[in-house]
mmCIF file of C-alpha atoms and ligand atoms in Angstrom:
data_model
loop_
_atom_site.group_PDB
_atom_site.id
_atom_site.type_symbol
_atom_site.label_atom_id
_atom_site.label_comp_id
_atom_site.label_asym_id
_atom_site.label_seq_id
_atom_site.Cartn_x
_atom_site.Cartn_y
_atom_site.Cartn_z
ATOM 1 C CA UNK S 1 96.235 -31.184 62.747
ATOM 2 C CA UNK S 2 94.194 -28.483 61.247
ATOM 3 C CA UNK S 3 95.397 -25.207 62.563
ATOM 4 C CA UNK S 4 93.373 -22.963 60.304
ATOM 5 C CA UNK S 5 91.061 -20.113 61.692
ATOM 6 C CA UNK S 6 88.260 -19.242 59.511
ATOM 7 C CA UNK S 7 86.063 -16.314 60.326
ATOM 8 C CA UNK S 8 82.341 -16.186 58.732
ATOM 9 C CA UNK S 9 80.905 -12.592 58.602
ATOM 10 C CA UNK S 10 77.224 -12.530 58.115
ATOM 11 C CA UNK S 11 74.879 -9.402 57.729
ATOM 12 C CA UNK S 12 71.972 -9.708 59.952
ATOM 13 C CA UNK S 13 68.949 -9.022 57.835
ATOM 14 C CA UNK S 14 71.022 -7.870 55.063
ATOM 15 C CA UNK S 15 68.283 -6.482 52.668
ATOM 16 C CA UNK S 16 66.121 -4.634 55.344
ATOM 17 C CA UNK S 17 69.061 -3.549 57.497
ATOM 18 C CA UNK S 18 70.899 -1.922 54.520
ATOM 19 C CA UNK S 19 67.678 -0.296 53.170
ATOM 20 C CA UNK S 20 67.045 1.042 56.532
ATOM 21 C CA UNK S 21 70.642 2.283 56.899
ATOM 22 C CA UNK S 22 70.622 4.109 53.326
ATOM 23 C CA UNK S 23 67.095 5.623 54.199
ATOM 24 C CA UNK S 24 68.542 7.141 57.354
ATOM 25 C CA UNK S 25 71.489 8.499 55.458
ATOM 26 C CA UNK S 26 69.383 10.233 53.267
ATOM 27 C CA UNK S 27 67.464 11.845 55.931
ATOM 28 C CA UNK S 28 64.817 9.508 56.809
ATOM 29 C CA UNK S 29 63.297 10.101 60.280
ATOM 30 C CA UNK S 30 62.197 6.569 60.554
ATOM 31 C CA UNK S 31 64.031 3.456 60.946
ATOM 32 C CA UNK S 32 62.309 0.900 59.263
ATOM 33 C CA UNK S 33 64.001 -1.874 61.308
ATOM 34 C CA UNK S 34 61.679 -0.814 64.176
ATOM 35 C CA UNK S 35 58.421 -0.878 61.644
ATOM 36 C CA UNK S 36 56.256 -3.184 60.156
ATOM 37 C CA UNK S 37 58.487 -3.298 57.226
ATOM 38 C CA UNK S 38 59.166 -5.715 54.629
ATOM 39 C CA UNK S 39 61.446 -5.635 51.392
ATOM 40 C CA UNK S 40 59.211 -7.091 48.917
ATOM 41 C CA UNK S 41 58.565 -7.564 44.934
ATOM 42 C CA UNK S 42 55.820 -5.819 43.139
ATOM 43 C CA UNK S 43 52.616 -5.808 45.279
ATOM 44 C CA UNK S 44 50.232 -5.098 42.333
ATOM 45 C CA UNK S 45 51.526 -8.269 40.525
ATOM 46 C CA UNK S 46 50.333 -11.270 42.274
ATOM 47 C CA UNK S 47 53.369 -12.839 42.639
ATOM 48 C CA UNK S 48 54.947 -10.296 44.789
ATOM 49 C CA UNK S 49 56.844 -11.933 47.687
ATOM 50 C CA UNK S 50 58.372 -11.213 50.840
ATOM 51 C CA UNK S 51 62.160 -10.768 50.501
ATOM 52 C CA UNK S 52 63.243 -9.714 53.777
ATOM 53 C CA UNK S 53 61.296 -8.608 57.197
ATOM 54 C CA UNK S 54 61.611 -6.654 60.074
ATOM 55 C CA UNK S 55 61.559 -8.203 63.455
ATOM 56 C CA UNK S 56 58.333 -6.624 64.321
ATOM 57 C CA UNK S 57 56.815 -8.164 61.218
ATOM 58 C CA UNK S 58 58.861 -11.511 62.377
ATOM 59 C CA UNK S 59 56.947 -11.350 65.423
ATOM 60 C CA UNK S 60 53.832 -11.200 63.572
ATOM 61 C CA UNK S 61 54.426 -14.304 61.758
ATOM 62 C CA UNK S 62 55.301 -12.696 58.308
ATOM 63 C CA UNK S 63 57.573 -15.211 56.730
ATOM 64 C CA UNK S 64 60.285 -15.042 54.009
ATOM 65 C CA UNK S 65 59.261 -16.157 50.584
ATOM 66 C CA UNK S 66 55.368 -15.828 51.273
ATOM 67 C CA UNK S 67 53.393 -13.475 49.455
ATOM 68 C CA UNK S 68 52.712 -10.196 50.342
ATOM 69 C CA UNK S 69 49.198 -10.423 50.177
ATOM 70 C CA UNK S 70 49.436 -13.302 52.988
ATOM 71 C CA UNK S 71 52.068 -10.867 54.870
ATOM 72 C CA UNK S 72 49.461 -8.272 54.795
ATOM 73 C CA UNK S 73 46.808 -10.425 56.324
ATOM 74 C CA UNK S 74 49.200 -10.833 59.160
ATOM 75 C CA UNK S 75 50.173 -7.675 59.561
ATOM 76 C CA UNK S 76 47.673 -4.741 58.169
ATOM 77 C CA UNK S 77 50.125 -2.133 58.706
ATOM 78 C CA UNK S 78 52.778 -3.555 56.450
ATOM 79 C CA UNK S 79 55.151 -1.089 54.726
ATOM 80 C CA UNK S 80 56.647 -2.546 51.541
ATOM 81 C CA UNK S 81 60.087 -1.386 50.248
ATOM 82 C CA UNK S 82 61.612 -2.381 46.787
ATOM 83 C CA UNK S 83 64.730 -4.090 46.610
ATOM 84 C CA UNK S 84 67.548 -2.282 45.592
ATOM 85 C CA UNK S 85 70.532 -4.081 44.272
ATOM 86 C CA UNK S 86 72.756 -0.789 44.017
ATOM 87 C CA UNK S 87 72.406 -0.159 47.651
ATOM 88 C CA UNK S 88 73.021 -3.636 48.647
ATOM 89 C CA UNK S 89 76.063 -3.787 46.639
ATOM 90 C CA UNK S 90 77.287 -0.318 47.938
ATOM 91 C CA UNK S 91 77.123 -1.479 51.426
ATOM 92 C CA UNK S 92 78.548 -4.980 50.568
ATOM 93 C CA UNK S 93 81.403 -3.478 49.271
ATOM 94 C CA UNK S 94 81.954 -1.088 52.187
ATOM 95 C CA UNK S 95 82.157 -4.428 54.287
ATOM 96 C CA UNK S 96 84.293 -6.084 52.011
ATOM 97 C CA UNK S 97 86.955 -3.271 52.004
ATOM 98 C CA UNK S 98 86.854 -2.826 55.595
ATOM 99 C CA UNK S 99 87.441 -6.608 56.185
ATOM 100 C CA UNK S 100 90.349 -6.666 53.629
ATOM 101 C CA UNK S 101 92.487 -4.951 56.333
ATOM 102 C CA UNK S 102 92.662 -8.263 58.206
ATOM 103 C CA UNK S 103 93.626 -10.663 55.400
ATOM 104 C CA UNK S 104 93.216 -10.511 51.703
ATOM 105 C CA UNK S 105 92.197 -14.326 51.880
ATOM 106 C CA UNK S 106 88.446 -13.266 51.818
ATOM 107 C CA UNK S 107 85.679 -15.242 49.822
ATOM 108 C CA UNK S 108 82.640 -13.268 49.235
ATOM 109 C CA UNK S 109 80.227 -16.247 49.799
ATOM 110 C CA UNK S 110 77.200 -13.974 49.077
ATOM 111 C CA UNK S 111 76.190 -10.344 48.827
ATOM 112 C CA UNK S 112 76.282 -10.229 52.666
ATOM 113 C CA UNK S 113 78.503 -12.963 53.841
ATOM 114 C CA UNK S 114 82.247 -13.425 53.868
ATOM 115 C CA UNK S 115 84.608 -15.954 54.772
ATOM 116 C CA UNK S 116 88.096 -14.880 56.071
ATOM 117 C CA UNK S 117 91.177 -16.933 56.247
ATOM 118 C CA UNK S 118 92.433 -15.681 59.435
ATOM 119 C CA UNK S 119 95.320 -18.354 60.001
ATOM 120 C CA UNK S 120 98.188 -16.004 59.022
ATOM 121 C CA UNK S 121 96.623 -13.000 60.410
ATOM 122 C CA UNK S 122 97.030 -14.234 64.142
ATOM 123 C CA UNK S 123 100.609 -13.198 64.173
ATOM 124 C CA UNK S 124 99.550 -9.682 63.039
ATOM 125 C CA UNK S 125 95.922 -9.116 64.948
ATOM 126 C CA UNK S 126 96.217 -11.704 67.946
ATOM 127 C CA UNK S 127 93.111 -13.730 69.115
ATOM 128 C CA UNK S 128 90.691 -14.372 66.842
ATOM 129 C CA UNK S 129 87.644 -14.074 69.207
ATOM 130 C CA UNK S 130 88.949 -10.549 69.971
ATOM 131 C CA UNK S 131 89.193 -9.576 66.439
ATOM 132 C CA UNK S 132 85.612 -11.017 65.806
ATOM 133 C CA UNK S 133 84.263 -8.746 68.374
ATOM 134 C CA UNK S 134 86.285 -6.013 66.741
ATOM 135 C CA UNK S 135 84.907 -6.495 63.648
ATOM 136 C CA UNK S 136 81.278 -6.890 64.595
ATOM 137 C CA UNK S 137 81.569 -3.646 66.567
ATOM 138 C CA UNK S 138 83.253 -1.692 64.130
ATOM 139 C CA UNK S 139 80.838 -2.573 61.183
ATOM 140 C CA UNK S 140 78.214 -1.266 63.262
ATOM 141 C CA UNK S 141 79.758 2.011 64.266
ATOM 142 C CA UNK S 142 81.269 2.553 60.891
ATOM 143 C CA UNK S 143 78.380 1.730 58.769
ATOM 144 C CA UNK S 144 75.280 1.306 60.909
ATOM 145 C CA UNK S 145 74.217 -2.558 60.312
ATOM 146 C CA UNK S 146 74.834 -5.422 62.528
ATOM 147 C CA UNK S 147 76.653 -8.601 61.721
ATOM 148 C CA UNK S 148 77.058 -12.141 63.301
ATOM 149 C CA UNK S 149 80.651 -13.260 63.072
ATOM 150 C CA UNK S 150 81.197 -17.300 63.587
ATOM 151 C CA UNK S 151 84.879 -18.721 64.181
ATOM 152 C CA UNK S 152 85.855 -22.219 63.391
ATOM 153 C CA UNK S 153 88.696 -24.307 62.066
ATOM 154 C CA UNK S 154 86.957 -24.612 58.625
ATOM 155 C CA UNK S 155 84.087 -22.962 56.536
ATOM 156 C CA UNK S 156 81.426 -25.019 57.800
ATOM 157 C CA UNK S 157 82.130 -24.500 61.304
ATOM 158 C CA UNK S 158 82.490 -20.626 60.842
ATOM 159 C CA UNK S 159 79.259 -20.736 59.038
ATOM 160 C CA UNK S 160 77.416 -22.750 61.216
ATOM 161 C CA UNK S 161 78.736 -20.461 64.150
ATOM 162 C CA UNK S 162 77.663 -17.750 62.713
ATOM 163 C CA UNK S 163 73.886 -18.912 62.520
ATOM 164 C CA UNK S 164 73.851 -19.640 66.476
ATOM 165 C CA UNK S 165 71.780 -16.796 67.377
ATOM 166 C CA UNK S 166 71.148 -13.479 65.935
ATOM 167 C CA UNK S 167 71.520 -10.389 65.742
ATOM 168 C CA UNK S 168 74.823 -8.818 66.596
ATOM 169 C CA UNK S 169 76.764 -11.759 67.997
ATOM 170 C CA UNK S 170 80.153 -13.660 67.875
ATOM 171 C CA UNK S 171 80.098 -17.439 68.258
ATOM 172 C CA UNK S 172 82.740 -20.202 68.125
ATOM 173 C CA UNK S 173 82.229 -23.930 66.770
ATOM 174 C CA UNK S 174 85.856 -25.488 67.640
ATOM 175 C CA UNK S 175 86.254 -29.194 67.098
ATOM 176 C CA UNK S 176 85.584 -29.703 70.928
ATOM 177 C CA UNK S 177 82.145 -27.864 70.854
ATOM 178 C CA UNK S 178 80.675 -29.730 68.022
ATOM 179 C CA UNK S 179 78.992 -32.452 70.101
ATOM 180 C CA UNK S 180 77.692 -29.745 72.412
ATOM 181 C CA UNK S 181 76.843 -26.839 70.224
ATOM 182 C CA UNK S 182 76.264 -28.521 66.664
ATOM 183 C CA UNK S 183 75.285 -32.026 67.519
ATOM 184 C CA UNK S 184 71.464 -31.067 69.369
ATOM 185 C CA UNK S 185 70.376 -29.094 66.525
ATOM 186 C CA UNK S 186 67.544 -30.324 64.113
ATOM 187 C CA UNK S 187 69.235 -31.837 60.951
ATOM 188 C CA UNK S 188 67.325 -29.063 58.777
ATOM 189 C CA UNK S 189 69.821 -26.718 60.499
ATOM 190 C CA UNK S 190 72.883 -28.234 59.070
ATOM 191 C CA UNK S 191 74.327 -26.403 56.199
ATOM 192 C CA UNK S 192 73.175 -27.230 52.796
ATOM 193 C CA UNK S 193 70.209 -29.624 54.057
ATOM 194 C CA UNK S 194 67.296 -28.363 52.351
ATOM 195 C CA UNK S 195 63.743 -28.756 53.073
ATOM 196 C CA UNK S 196 63.218 -31.838 50.854
ATOM 197 C CA UNK S 197 66.641 -33.576 52.302
ATOM 198 C CA UNK S 198 65.437 -32.760 55.726
ATOM 199 C CA UNK S 199 62.227 -34.299 55.159
ATOM 200 C CA UNK S 200 63.555 -37.442 53.835
ATOM 201 C CA UNK S 201 66.247 -37.715 56.717
ATOM 202 C CA UNK S 202 63.334 -37.244 59.349
ATOM 203 C CA UNK S 203 61.361 -40.071 57.756
ATOM 204 C CA UNK S 204 64.629 -42.051 58.014
ATOM 205 C CA UNK S 205 64.371 -41.081 61.781
ATOM 206 C CA UNK S 206 67.380 -39.050 61.599
ATOM 207 C CA UNK S 207 66.220 -36.114 63.146
ATOM 208 C CA UNK S 208 69.294 -34.421 64.884
ATOM 209 C CA UNK S 209 72.612 -33.810 63.454
ATOM 210 C CA UNK S 210 74.172 -36.092 66.058
ATOM 211 C CA UNK S 211 71.989 -38.831 64.525
ATOM 212 C CA UNK S 212 73.109 -37.849 60.963
ATOM 213 C CA UNK S 213 76.868 -37.821 62.066
ATOM 214 C CA UNK S 214 76.463 -41.412 63.684
ATOM 215 C CA UNK S 215 74.629 -42.737 60.417
ATOM 216 C CA UNK S 216 76.951 -45.092 58.520
ATOM 217 C CA UNK S 217 78.494 -42.922 56.070
ATOM 218 C CA UNK S 218 77.992 -45.661 52.932
ATOM 219 C CA UNK S 219 74.164 -45.937 53.954
ATOM 220 C CA UNK S 220 73.936 -42.309 53.131
ATOM 221 C CA UNK S 221 76.016 -42.249 49.892
ATOM 222 C CA UNK S 222 73.845 -45.264 48.713
ATOM 223 C CA UNK S 223 70.788 -43.030 49.379
ATOM 224 C CA UNK S 224 71.846 -39.253 48.744
ATOM 225 C CA UNK S 225 74.991 -39.943 46.389
ATOM 226 C CA UNK S 226 77.688 -37.446 46.712
ATOM 227 C CA UNK S 227 75.714 -35.073 48.856
ATOM 228 C CA UNK S 228 75.112 -37.970 51.248
ATOM 229 C CA UNK S 229 78.934 -38.165 51.757
ATOM 230 C CA UNK S 230 78.953 -34.382 52.205
ATOM 231 C CA UNK S 231 76.204 -34.257 54.863
ATOM 232 C CA UNK S 232 78.032 -37.089 56.632
ATOM 233 C CA UNK S 233 81.372 -35.039 56.823
ATOM 234 C CA UNK S 234 79.341 -31.728 57.747
ATOM 235 C CA UNK S 235 77.450 -33.403 60.496
ATOM 236 C CA UNK S 236 80.908 -34.409 61.928
ATOM 237 C CA UNK S 237 82.271 -30.940 61.276
ATOM 238 C CA UNK S 238 84.757 -31.948 58.437
ATOM 239 C CA UNK S 239 85.371 -29.665 55.712
ATOM 240 C CA UNK S 240 88.748 -28.859 53.749
ATOM 241 C CA UNK S 241 87.518 -26.311 51.268
ATOM 242 C CA UNK S 242 89.666 -23.424 51.052
ATOM 243 C CA UNK S 243 88.697 -19.743 51.138
ATOM 244 C CA UNK S 244 88.512 -18.863 47.771
ATOM 245 C CA UNK S 245 89.454 -15.257 47.640
ATOM 246 C CA UNK S 246 87.825 -13.562 44.596
ATOM 247 C CA UNK S 247 89.784 -10.602 43.983
ATOM 248 C CA UNK S 248 87.885 -8.432 41.550
ATOM 249 C CA UNK S 249 89.617 -9.007 38.237
ATOM 250 C CA UNK S 250 89.567 -5.646 36.339
ATOM 251 C CA UNK S 251 89.722 -7.237 33.181
ATOM 252 C CA UNK S 252 85.934 -8.813 33.967
ATOM 253 C CA UNK S 253 82.881 -7.426 35.400
ATOM 254 C CA UNK S 254 80.279 -9.622 37.268
ATOM 255 C CA UNK S 255 77.376 -9.426 39.386
ATOM 256 C CA UNK S 256 75.788 -12.265 41.335
ATOM 257 C CA UNK S 257 73.261 -12.733 43.919
ATOM 258 C CA UNK S 258 72.180 -15.361 46.290
ATOM 259 C CA UNK S 259 68.878 -15.834 46.380
ATOM 260 C CA UNK S 260 66.476 -15.309 49.266
ATOM 261 C CA UNK S 261 65.015 -18.781 48.754
ATOM 262 C CA UNK S 262 65.534 -21.732 46.161
ATOM 263 C CA UNK S 263 64.185 -20.379 42.870
ATOM 264 C CA UNK S 264 62.636 -22.546 40.509
ATOM 265 C CA UNK S 265 60.158 -20.330 38.776
ATOM 266 C CA UNK S 266 61.353 -19.228 35.298
ATOM 267 C CA UNK S 267 59.752 -16.006 35.628
ATOM 268 C CA UNK S 268 61.296 -15.075 38.838
ATOM 269 C CA UNK S 269 64.840 -16.180 37.938
ATOM 270 C CA UNK S 270 64.670 -14.139 34.638
ATOM 271 C CA UNK S 271 63.777 -11.328 36.895
ATOM 272 C CA UNK S 272 66.952 -11.834 39.089
ATOM 273 C CA UNK S 273 68.922 -12.407 35.649
ATOM 274 C CA UNK S 274 67.639 -9.005 34.421
ATOM 275 C CA UNK S 275 68.457 -7.149 37.519
ATOM 276 C CA UNK S 276 72.109 -8.567 37.171
ATOM 277 C CA UNK S 277 72.388 -7.914 33.685
ATOM 278 C CA UNK S 278 71.283 -4.179 34.360
ATOM 279 C CA UNK S 279 73.887 -4.042 37.333
ATOM 280 C CA UNK S 280 76.933 -5.520 35.029
ATOM 281 C CA UNK S 281 75.838 -3.526 32.021
ATOM 282 C CA UNK S 282 75.836 -0.013 33.841
ATOM 283 C CA UNK S 283 79.298 -0.788 35.052
ATOM 284 C CA UNK S 284 80.415 -1.873 31.877
ATOM 285 C CA UNK S 285 78.988 1.603 30.129
ATOM 286 C CA UNK S 286 80.558 3.366 32.977
ATOM 287 C CA UNK S 287 84.056 2.303 31.924
ATOM 288 C CA UNK S 288 83.124 2.913 28.240
ATOM 289 C CA UNK S 289 83.812 -0.658 27.656
ATOM 290 C CA UNK S 290 82.467 -3.438 25.563
ATOM 291 C CA UNK S 291 82.457 -7.140 26.078
ATOM 292 C CA UNK S 292 82.828 -10.098 23.914
ATOM 293 C CA UNK S 293 82.546 -13.106 26.402
ATOM 294 C CA UNK S 294 79.372 -13.717 28.416
ATOM 295 C CA UNK S 295 79.248 -16.117 31.197
ATOM 296 C CA UNK S 296 76.702 -17.497 33.724
ATOM 297 C CA UNK S 297 77.213 -19.569 36.505
ATOM 298 C CA UNK S 298 74.436 -21.309 38.465
ATOM 299 C CA UNK S 299 74.702 -22.603 42.116
ATOM 300 C CA UNK S 300 72.093 -25.344 42.824
ATOM 301 C CA UNK S 301 70.478 -25.729 46.221
ATOM 302 C CA UNK S 302 72.551 -28.834 46.686
ATOM 303 C CA UNK S 303 75.424 -26.538 46.250
ATOM 304 C CA UNK S 304 76.773 -28.087 42.854
ATOM 305 C CA UNK S 305 77.764 -25.462 40.555
ATOM 306 C CA UNK S 306 77.895 -25.105 37.064
ATOM 307 C CA UNK S 307 78.860 -22.731 34.651
ATOM 308 C CA UNK S 308 79.245 -21.671 31.040
ATOM 309 C CA UNK S 309 80.841 -18.989 28.820
ATOM 310 C CA UNK S 310 80.349 -18.013 25.219
ATOM 311 C CA UNK S 311 82.629 -15.749 22.885
ATOM 312 C CA UNK S 312 80.617 -13.313 20.760
ATOM 313 C CA UNK S 313 81.432 -12.226 17.301
ATOM 314 C CA UNK S 314 80.718 -8.453 18.142
ATOM 315 C CA UNK S 315 81.604 -6.695 21.388
ATOM 316 C CA UNK S 316 78.480 -5.567 23.029
ATOM 317 C CA UNK S 317 77.470 -3.378 26.006
ATOM 318 C CA UNK S 318 73.845 -2.623 26.005
ATOM 319 C CA UNK S 319 71.356 -4.215 28.430
ATOM 320 C CA UNK S 320 69.172 -5.819 25.849
ATOM 321 C CA UNK S 321 72.352 -7.322 23.961
ATOM 322 C CA UNK S 322 73.530 -8.575 27.423
ATOM 323 C CA UNK S 323 70.334 -9.850 28.457
ATOM 324 C CA UNK S 324 69.782 -12.013 25.253
ATOM 325 C CA UNK S 325 73.210 -13.461 25.424
ATOM 326 C CA UNK S 326 73.120 -14.199 29.027
ATOM 327 C CA UNK S 327 69.744 -16.036 28.709
ATOM 328 C CA UNK S 328 70.783 -18.037 25.706
ATOM 329 C CA UNK S 329 73.541 -19.490 28.182
ATOM 330 C CA UNK S 330 71.255 -19.788 30.849
ATOM 331 C CA UNK S 331 68.505 -21.638 29.147
ATOM 332 C CA UNK S 332 71.435 -24.455 28.025
ATOM 333 C CA UNK S 333 72.699 -24.371 31.293
ATOM 334 C CA UNK S 334 69.781 -24.818 33.665
ATOM 335 C CA UNK S 335 68.465 -28.372 34.461
ATOM 336 C CA UNK S 336 65.387 -27.022 36.150
ATOM 337 C CA UNK S 337 66.315 -27.816 39.761
ATOM 338 C CA UNK S 338 65.842 -25.091 42.231
ATOM 339 C CA UNK S 339 68.615 -22.459 42.089
ATOM 340 C CA UNK S 340 70.390 -20.996 45.088
ATOM 341 C CA UNK S 341 72.731 -18.439 43.461
ATOM 342 C CA UNK S 342 73.361 -17.067 40.127
ATOM 343 C CA UNK S 343 76.400 -15.184 38.664
ATOM 344 C CA UNK S 344 76.544 -13.483 35.320
ATOM 345 C CA UNK S 345 79.695 -11.609 34.010
ATOM 346 C CA UNK S 346 81.493 -10.254 31.083
ATOM 347 C CA UNK S 347 85.087 -10.448 29.900
ATOM 348 C CA UNK S 348 87.471 -10.060 27.263
ATOM 349 C CA UNK S 349 86.742 -6.246 27.426
ATOM 350 C CA UNK S 350 87.555 -3.472 24.895
ATOM 351 C CA UNK S 351 86.822 -0.121 24.419
ATOM 352 C CA UNK S 352 85.648 -0.397 20.781
ATOM 353 C CA UNK S 353 82.591 -1.599 19.526
ATOM 354 C CA UNK S 354 83.637 -3.512 16.383
ATOM 355 C CA UNK S 355 79.924 -3.859 14.759
ATOM 356 C CA UNK S 356 80.389 -4.881 11.313
ATOM 357 C CA UNK S 357 79.489 -1.948 9.184
ATOM 358 C CA UNK S 358 78.041 -3.628 6.413
ATOM 359 C CA UNK S 359 74.694 -4.045 7.846
ATOM 360 C CA UNK S 360 73.825 -0.499 7.938
ATOM 361 C CA UNK S 361 70.258 -0.807 9.272
ATOM 362 C CA UNK S 362 71.298 -2.661 12.071
ATOM 363 C CA UNK S 363 73.870 -0.546 12.938
ATOM 364 C CA UNK S 364 71.520 2.458 12.944
ATOM 365 C CA UNK S 365 69.313 0.631 15.301
ATOM 366 C CA UNK S 366 72.324 -0.077 17.253
ATOM 367 C CA UNK S 367 73.053 3.526 17.390
ATOM 368 C CA UNK S 368 69.437 4.317 18.696
ATOM 369 C CA UNK S 369 69.836 1.459 21.247
ATOM 370 C CA UNK S 370 72.997 3.175 22.370
ATOM 371 C CA UNK S 371 71.321 6.527 22.757
ATOM 372 C CA UNK S 372 68.469 4.963 24.583
ATOM 373 C CA UNK S 373 70.646 2.977 26.739
ATOM 374 C CA UNK S 374 72.627 6.111 27.667
ATOM 375 C CA UNK S 375 69.521 8.068 28.736
ATOM 376 C CA UNK S 376 68.421 5.147 30.779
ATOM 377 C CA UNK S 377 71.526 5.071 32.629
ATOM 378 C CA UNK S 378 71.641 8.500 33.506
ATOM 379 C CA UNK S 379 67.989 8.460 34.807
ATOM 380 C CA UNK S 380 68.961 5.090 36.801
ATOM 381 C CA UNK S 381 71.962 6.989 38.384
ATOM 382 C CA UNK S 382 69.669 9.775 39.523
ATOM 383 C CA UNK S 383 66.725 7.514 40.831
ATOM 384 C CA UNK S 384 68.119 4.257 41.274
ATOM 385 C CA UNK S 385 67.680 1.080 39.127
ATOM 386 C CA UNK S 386 64.018 0.454 40.078
ATOM 387 C CA UNK S 387 62.635 3.252 38.295
ATOM 388 C CA UNK S 388 63.106 1.811 34.750
ATOM 389 C CA UNK S 389 62.627 -1.889 35.165
ATOM 390 C CA UNK S 390 61.470 -2.781 31.598
ATOM 391 C CA UNK S 391 58.703 -4.509 33.570
ATOM 392 C CA UNK S 392 55.552 -2.378 32.611
ATOM 393 C CA UNK S 393 55.531 -3.833 29.038
ATOM 394 C CA UNK S 394 58.375 -6.030 29.385
ATOM 395 C CA UNK S 395 60.072 -4.098 26.749
ATOM 396 C CA UNK S 396 63.175 -6.440 26.610
ATOM 397 C CA UNK S 397 61.354 -9.714 26.911
ATOM 398 C CA UNK S 398 58.902 -8.804 24.095
ATOM 399 C CA UNK S 399 61.810 -7.689 21.807
ATOM 400 C CA UNK S 400 63.661 -10.690 22.272
ATOM 401 C CA UNK S 401 60.788 -13.192 22.464
ATOM 402 C CA UNK S 402 61.728 -14.565 25.872
ATOM 403 C CA UNK S 403 59.429 -17.602 25.830
ATOM 404 C CA UNK S 404 60.360 -18.573 22.240
ATOM 405 C CA UNK S 405 63.952 -18.413 23.157
ATOM 406 C CA UNK S 406 64.129 -21.412 25.311
ATOM 407 C CA UNK S 407 62.613 -23.690 22.182
ATOM 408 C CA UNK S 408 64.869 -22.178 19.782
ATOM 409 C CA UNK S 409 67.780 -23.523 21.603
ATOM 410 C CA UNK S 410 68.678 -27.114 21.264
HETATM 411 MG MG1 LIG K 1 72.851 -12.821 56.281
#
């Protein structure tokens, strides 16, 4: 029988609470968690959307992923704060390093979620429920933001449990609790069931997780292929996947993000990729390193994952070079289905830039780029990544001809 104990730690309203905590730490007198505040994109651009919202906004009906314009209609006093991935990464790391004391079998599932395999830690730290409360309270006291902790015998149940009611709560979902705690929920609440699948299931009159669990598995496989099998298993609380601890490999640098909703708009996706490139590039240059392997991985909304890496002839480390190579891979990889998370990374790191000296002119511009990049990095260090976004004139996009890129590739 399965004796595993898995914890799922999930930051409540991560982007907004981390921003709030960061502002307070920097001397702000207001806690934006109690204001009509959102984290959102650029409002002057029509596509600016709500990435996260405070509870007061939620009560006014503001929804994640709607446009800021629509949000403002519901909530005229809206305060909009820009996303800052550096801040998020900082608090995410604080939490991760705190959690490492309980086990090194931790999977950073997203920037604000970790799975812990607590199975072998029980002997050392005791009852998982007690520890879950300690984790929740410690994180709040040490870092100032709240989390939910879910406990189960596998990742699926731990994750479902952490979602039950929020914020600042501990929930369990043990096998004997599945029927009472999980089965009454709407199918849309089940891990991995997206909007369109949920609608299809409702059309089939499968509206609760209980009904899904009691549907013939083969019927579901016929209709939904492999995800049919998976959804049946999940509905029955079955999940044998391991907690995949991702110890950061010093020989590679990567950045990833789980998107606030499933993205299929290419411009929005490129924007995210750019953020990730800036983040990776900055860390690369901080170590005075160059990379010759670039790697991209995409997780679709149905949880299938694909990745690809390429080996370059030159070692690179500017944002522009990284962005260009990353897009090349991305454009080959993406099948235009909605994306849930993206990771990009570099490896095969060295401290030299082995540009071929023969192409004199190119080298000269490379030197200039390097110089420009250094200046940009130092400004970003001082004022944050958002100040220089390349967005005004889309400098990067223009220079490498973003739109043309896709067509050039086979
Ligand atoms: Mg969260």
